[in-house]
């Protein structure tokens, strides 16, 4: 059996829904799902209810994370209530334990505010994770400010060929940025509603090329649990879960397709995301059976929600042991 040992992975982008939406997920169930997926650390997004925008709320997240089997790195909001008006106190949030800053779900429209945020994030040495919408135009705008200020940014969930080409140009121009994509943007077999939405086959190819040539160096899940009722037509909430399928989908798209060795996929899931957060790769080792076949069945996930973009799909690759 093709068993490969590696360090546990680091997910830069998880919505654990606590506080306030624990009918979808909790920090505990998100951590259990993360561990099952091979992750040893997760960044939790702050768009909870209330939004994580104070040191007290950062401490609340960390308290809920205590004793969980994976390390939790809380992201705090860039702006109060993610309203895009007033910046939060980055320094105080960092001292409380925030590991990143993000208004994920909502782009920061005020350009002066975005610039100040980039400068302050650099000063306090916290990565700033940007949700760009509309993706390509907003990403181009953000990277313009990154170049002008000389302050780095991380671009969330890249899904389009046009965005990849913006990233490529910015990289050539020396812009200091990192970027992630998600497993559901790496295959035409994904389905469901999420933001950004699924692209075309051309977009998928461009995203895979970007992962191969280093323009995008992180795979993050954007694990976004919602209940069945919340995902029902005619107005389904945006988001799909991903912690328990990320490894298999990434292996299928990049390793089984012959694009890179399994170790290359592990770096995209582990070492590179860790470097964005400036944290060590998680300790211990996992063993991955790269060929193990299994079926993505919504009812069998440890996540509290079942809104997978791969229902019924036969996947290849899973974690078979979590050792030291
Ligand atoms: O699909 C999405 N779901 N996109 C976002 O930006 C937010 C996320 C969520 O919180 O459900
Ligand atoms: Zn987002
Ligand atoms: Zn998100």
PDB file of C-alpha atoms and ligand atoms in Angstrom, residues 13 15 45 47 104-105 131 157 195 222-224, ligand 3:
ATOM      1  CA  UNK A  13      -9.459  29.200   6.343  1.00  0.00           C
ATOM      2  CA  UNK A  15     -15.537  28.777   9.609  1.00  0.00           C
ATOM      3  CA  UNK A  45     -12.525  32.970  10.604  1.00  0.00           C
ATOM      4  CA  UNK A  47     -17.470  36.085  10.907  1.00  0.00           C
ATOM      5  CA  UNK A 104     -13.634  37.272   5.234  1.00  0.00           C
ATOM      6  CA  UNK A 105     -16.965  37.370   3.480  1.00  0.00           C
ATOM      7  CA  UNK A 131     -11.667  38.177   0.587  1.00  0.00           C
ATOM      8  CA  UNK A 157      -9.878  31.427  -2.136  1.00  0.00           C
ATOM      9  CA  UNK A 195     -18.705  32.518  -2.604  1.00  0.00           C
ATOM     10  CA  UNK A 222     -12.947  27.643   3.305  1.00  0.00           C
ATOM     11  CA  UNK A 223     -14.857  25.026   5.339  1.00  0.00           C
ATOM     12  CA  UNK A 224     -18.240  26.762   5.624  1.00  0.00           C
TER      13      UNK A 224
HETATM   14 ZN1  LIG B   3     -14.454  31.979   4.110  1.00  0.00          ZN
END
